[in-house]
PDB file of C-alpha atoms and ligand atoms in Angstrom:
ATOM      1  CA  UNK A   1     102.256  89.266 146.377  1.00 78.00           C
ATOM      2  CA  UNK A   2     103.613  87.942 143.283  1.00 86.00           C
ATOM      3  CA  UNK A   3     102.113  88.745 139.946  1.00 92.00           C
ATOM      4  CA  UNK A   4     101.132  86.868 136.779  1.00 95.00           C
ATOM      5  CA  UNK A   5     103.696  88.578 135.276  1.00 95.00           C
ATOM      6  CA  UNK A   6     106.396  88.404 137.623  1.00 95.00           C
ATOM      7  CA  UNK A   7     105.578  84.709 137.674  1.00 97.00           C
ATOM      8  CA  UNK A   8     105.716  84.391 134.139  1.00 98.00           C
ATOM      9  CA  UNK A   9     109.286  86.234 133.550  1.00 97.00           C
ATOM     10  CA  UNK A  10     110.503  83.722 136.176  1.00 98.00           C
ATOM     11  CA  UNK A  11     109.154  80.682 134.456  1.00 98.00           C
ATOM     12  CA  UNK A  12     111.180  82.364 131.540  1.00 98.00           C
ATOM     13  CA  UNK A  13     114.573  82.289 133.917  1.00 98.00           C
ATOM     14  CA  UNK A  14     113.872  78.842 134.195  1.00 98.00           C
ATOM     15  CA  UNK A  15     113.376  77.802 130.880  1.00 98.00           C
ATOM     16  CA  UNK A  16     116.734  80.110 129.957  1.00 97.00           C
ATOM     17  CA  UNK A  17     118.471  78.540 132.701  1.00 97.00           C
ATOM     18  CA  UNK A  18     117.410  75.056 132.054  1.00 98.00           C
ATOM     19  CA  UNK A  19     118.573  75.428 128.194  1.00 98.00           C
ATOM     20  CA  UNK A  20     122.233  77.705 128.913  1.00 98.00           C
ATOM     21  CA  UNK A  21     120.268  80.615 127.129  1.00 97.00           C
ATOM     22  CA  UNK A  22     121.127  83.347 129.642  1.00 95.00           C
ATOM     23  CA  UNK A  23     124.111  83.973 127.566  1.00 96.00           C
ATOM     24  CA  UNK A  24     121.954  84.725 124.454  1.00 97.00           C
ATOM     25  CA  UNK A  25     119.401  86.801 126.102  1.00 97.00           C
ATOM     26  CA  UNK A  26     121.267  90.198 126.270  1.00 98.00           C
ATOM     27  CA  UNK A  27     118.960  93.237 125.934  1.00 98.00           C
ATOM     28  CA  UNK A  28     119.876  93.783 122.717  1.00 98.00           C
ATOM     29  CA  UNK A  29     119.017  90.194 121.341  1.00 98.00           C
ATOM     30  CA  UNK A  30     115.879  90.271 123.555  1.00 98.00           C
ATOM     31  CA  UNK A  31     115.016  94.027 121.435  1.00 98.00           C
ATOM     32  CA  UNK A  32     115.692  92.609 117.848  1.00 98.00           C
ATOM     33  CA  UNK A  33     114.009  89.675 118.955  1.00 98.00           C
ATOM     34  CA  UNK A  34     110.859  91.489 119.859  1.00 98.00           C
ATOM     35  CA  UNK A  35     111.579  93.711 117.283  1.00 98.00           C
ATOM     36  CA  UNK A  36     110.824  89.919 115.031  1.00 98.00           C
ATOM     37  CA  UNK A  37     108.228  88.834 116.277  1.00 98.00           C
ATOM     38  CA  UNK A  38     105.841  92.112 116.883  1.00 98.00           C
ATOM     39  CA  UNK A  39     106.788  91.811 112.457  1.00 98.00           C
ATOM     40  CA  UNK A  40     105.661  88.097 112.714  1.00 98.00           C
ATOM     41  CA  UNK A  41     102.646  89.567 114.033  1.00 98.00           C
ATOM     42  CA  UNK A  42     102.058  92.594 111.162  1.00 98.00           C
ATOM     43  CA  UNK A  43     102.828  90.180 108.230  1.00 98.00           C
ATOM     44  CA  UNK A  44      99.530  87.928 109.298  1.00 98.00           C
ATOM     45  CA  UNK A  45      97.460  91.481 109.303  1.00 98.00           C
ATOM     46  CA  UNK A  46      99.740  92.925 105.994  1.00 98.00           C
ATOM     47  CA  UNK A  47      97.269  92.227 102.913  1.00 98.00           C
ATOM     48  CA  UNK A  48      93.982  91.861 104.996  1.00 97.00           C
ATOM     49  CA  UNK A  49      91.347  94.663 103.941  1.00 98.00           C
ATOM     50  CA  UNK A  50      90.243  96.446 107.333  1.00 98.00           C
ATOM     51  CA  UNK A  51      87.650  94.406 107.110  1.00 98.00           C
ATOM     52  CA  UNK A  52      89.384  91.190 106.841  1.00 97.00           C
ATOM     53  CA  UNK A  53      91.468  92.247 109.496  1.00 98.00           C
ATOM     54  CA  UNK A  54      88.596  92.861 111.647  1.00 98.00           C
ATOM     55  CA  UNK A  55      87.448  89.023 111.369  1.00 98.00           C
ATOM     56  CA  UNK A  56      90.917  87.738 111.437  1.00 98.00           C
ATOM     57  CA  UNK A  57      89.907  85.603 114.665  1.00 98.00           C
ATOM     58  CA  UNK A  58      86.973  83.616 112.801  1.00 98.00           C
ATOM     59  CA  UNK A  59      89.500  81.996 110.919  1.00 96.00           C
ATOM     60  CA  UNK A  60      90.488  79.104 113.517  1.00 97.00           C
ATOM     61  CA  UNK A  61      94.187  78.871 111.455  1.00 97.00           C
ATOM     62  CA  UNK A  62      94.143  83.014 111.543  1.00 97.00           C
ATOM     63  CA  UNK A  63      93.075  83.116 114.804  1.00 98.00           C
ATOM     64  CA  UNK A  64      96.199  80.298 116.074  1.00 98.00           C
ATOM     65  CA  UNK A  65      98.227  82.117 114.196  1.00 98.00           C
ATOM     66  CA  UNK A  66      97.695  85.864 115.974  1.00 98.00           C
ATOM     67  CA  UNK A  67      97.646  84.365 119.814  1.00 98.00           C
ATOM     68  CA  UNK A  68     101.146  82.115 118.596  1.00 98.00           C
ATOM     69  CA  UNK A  69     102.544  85.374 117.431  1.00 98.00           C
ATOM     70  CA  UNK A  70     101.163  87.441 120.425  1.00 98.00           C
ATOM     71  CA  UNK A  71     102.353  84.894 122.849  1.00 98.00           C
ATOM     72  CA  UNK A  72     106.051  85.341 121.363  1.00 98.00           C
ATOM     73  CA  UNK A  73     105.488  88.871 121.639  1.00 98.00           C
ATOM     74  CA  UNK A  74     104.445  88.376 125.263  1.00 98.00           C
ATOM     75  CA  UNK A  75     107.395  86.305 126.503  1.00 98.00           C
ATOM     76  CA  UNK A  76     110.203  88.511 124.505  1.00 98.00           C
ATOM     77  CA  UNK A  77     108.303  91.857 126.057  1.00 98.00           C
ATOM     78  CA  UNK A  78     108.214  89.925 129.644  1.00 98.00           C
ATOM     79  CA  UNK A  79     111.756  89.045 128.875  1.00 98.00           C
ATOM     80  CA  UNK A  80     113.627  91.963 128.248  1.00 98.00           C
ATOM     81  CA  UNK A  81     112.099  93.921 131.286  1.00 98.00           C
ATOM     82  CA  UNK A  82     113.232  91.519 133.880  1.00 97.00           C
ATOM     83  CA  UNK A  83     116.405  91.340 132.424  1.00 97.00           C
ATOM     84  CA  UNK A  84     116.441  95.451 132.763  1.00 98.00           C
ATOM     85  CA  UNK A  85     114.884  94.941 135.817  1.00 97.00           C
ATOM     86  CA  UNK A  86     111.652  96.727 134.510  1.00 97.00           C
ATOM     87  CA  UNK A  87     108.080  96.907 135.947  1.00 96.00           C
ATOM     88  CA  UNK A  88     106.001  96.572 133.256  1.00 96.00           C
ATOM     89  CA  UNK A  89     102.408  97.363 134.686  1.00 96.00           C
ATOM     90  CA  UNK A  90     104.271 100.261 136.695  1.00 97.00           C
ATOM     91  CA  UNK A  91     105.689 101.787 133.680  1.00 98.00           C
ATOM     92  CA  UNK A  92     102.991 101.511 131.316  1.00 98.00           C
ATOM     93  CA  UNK A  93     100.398 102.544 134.060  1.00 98.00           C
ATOM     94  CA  UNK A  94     102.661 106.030 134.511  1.00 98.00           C
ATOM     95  CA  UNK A  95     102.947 106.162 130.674  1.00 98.00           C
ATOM     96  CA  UNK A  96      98.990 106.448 130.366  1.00 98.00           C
ATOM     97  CA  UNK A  97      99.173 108.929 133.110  1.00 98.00           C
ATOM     98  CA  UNK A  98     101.910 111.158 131.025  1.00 98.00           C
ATOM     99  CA  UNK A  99      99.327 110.610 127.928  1.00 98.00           C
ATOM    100  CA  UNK A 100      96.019 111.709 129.695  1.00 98.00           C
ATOM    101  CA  UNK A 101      98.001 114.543 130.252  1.00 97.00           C
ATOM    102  CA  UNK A 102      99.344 115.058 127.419  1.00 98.00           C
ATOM    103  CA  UNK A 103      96.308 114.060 124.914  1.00 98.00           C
ATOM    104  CA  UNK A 104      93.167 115.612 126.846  1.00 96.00           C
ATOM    105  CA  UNK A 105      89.932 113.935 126.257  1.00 95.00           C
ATOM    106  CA  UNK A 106      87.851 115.068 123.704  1.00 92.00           C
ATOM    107  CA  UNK A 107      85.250 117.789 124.572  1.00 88.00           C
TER     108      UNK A 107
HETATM  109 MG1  LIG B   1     106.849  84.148 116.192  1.00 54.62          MG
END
């Protein structure tokens, strides 16, 4: 069965493919280039109030703005772990295991 995300990472191939990007999208260009845009992402949220920041999605421009900058952060993420040949739900899912081990719930 092929997942959302494995589907996505090889629409990404394509696209890469399709454009002679392969050549561009070593890991360390795909980590700076997450590194970018996860800071495209903070610099929307960096002189909100908490509560601004809270209500940042009732501003439709705000609101574009986050899911553009999530969506880059998204296809860079997707990116760089099937060039590494990374599962990203396995990994993550196996991280939270290590953490509910390592951070106990509260009492
Ligand atoms: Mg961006």
């Amino acid at each position: 069965m092929t997942t959302e995300i494995e589907t996505l990472a090889e629409r990404l191939k394509h696209f890469a493919d399709a454009r002679d990007w392969e050549k561009f999208h070593t890991p360390k260009n795909l980590a700076i280039a997450l590194s970018v845009e996860v800071s495209e992402l903070a610099e929307i949220f960096q002189w909100l109030t908490p509560e601004e920041s809270a209500g940042v999605m009732e501003s439709v421009k705000n609101a574009d703005a986050v899911k553009d900058e999530l969506a880059d952060v998204m296809i860079y993420l997707t990116r760089i772990a099937s060039i590494l040949g990374v599962d990203l739900i396995k990994e993550a899912n196996a991280k939270i295991d290590r953490n509910e081990v390592r951070f106990p719930p509260t009492p």
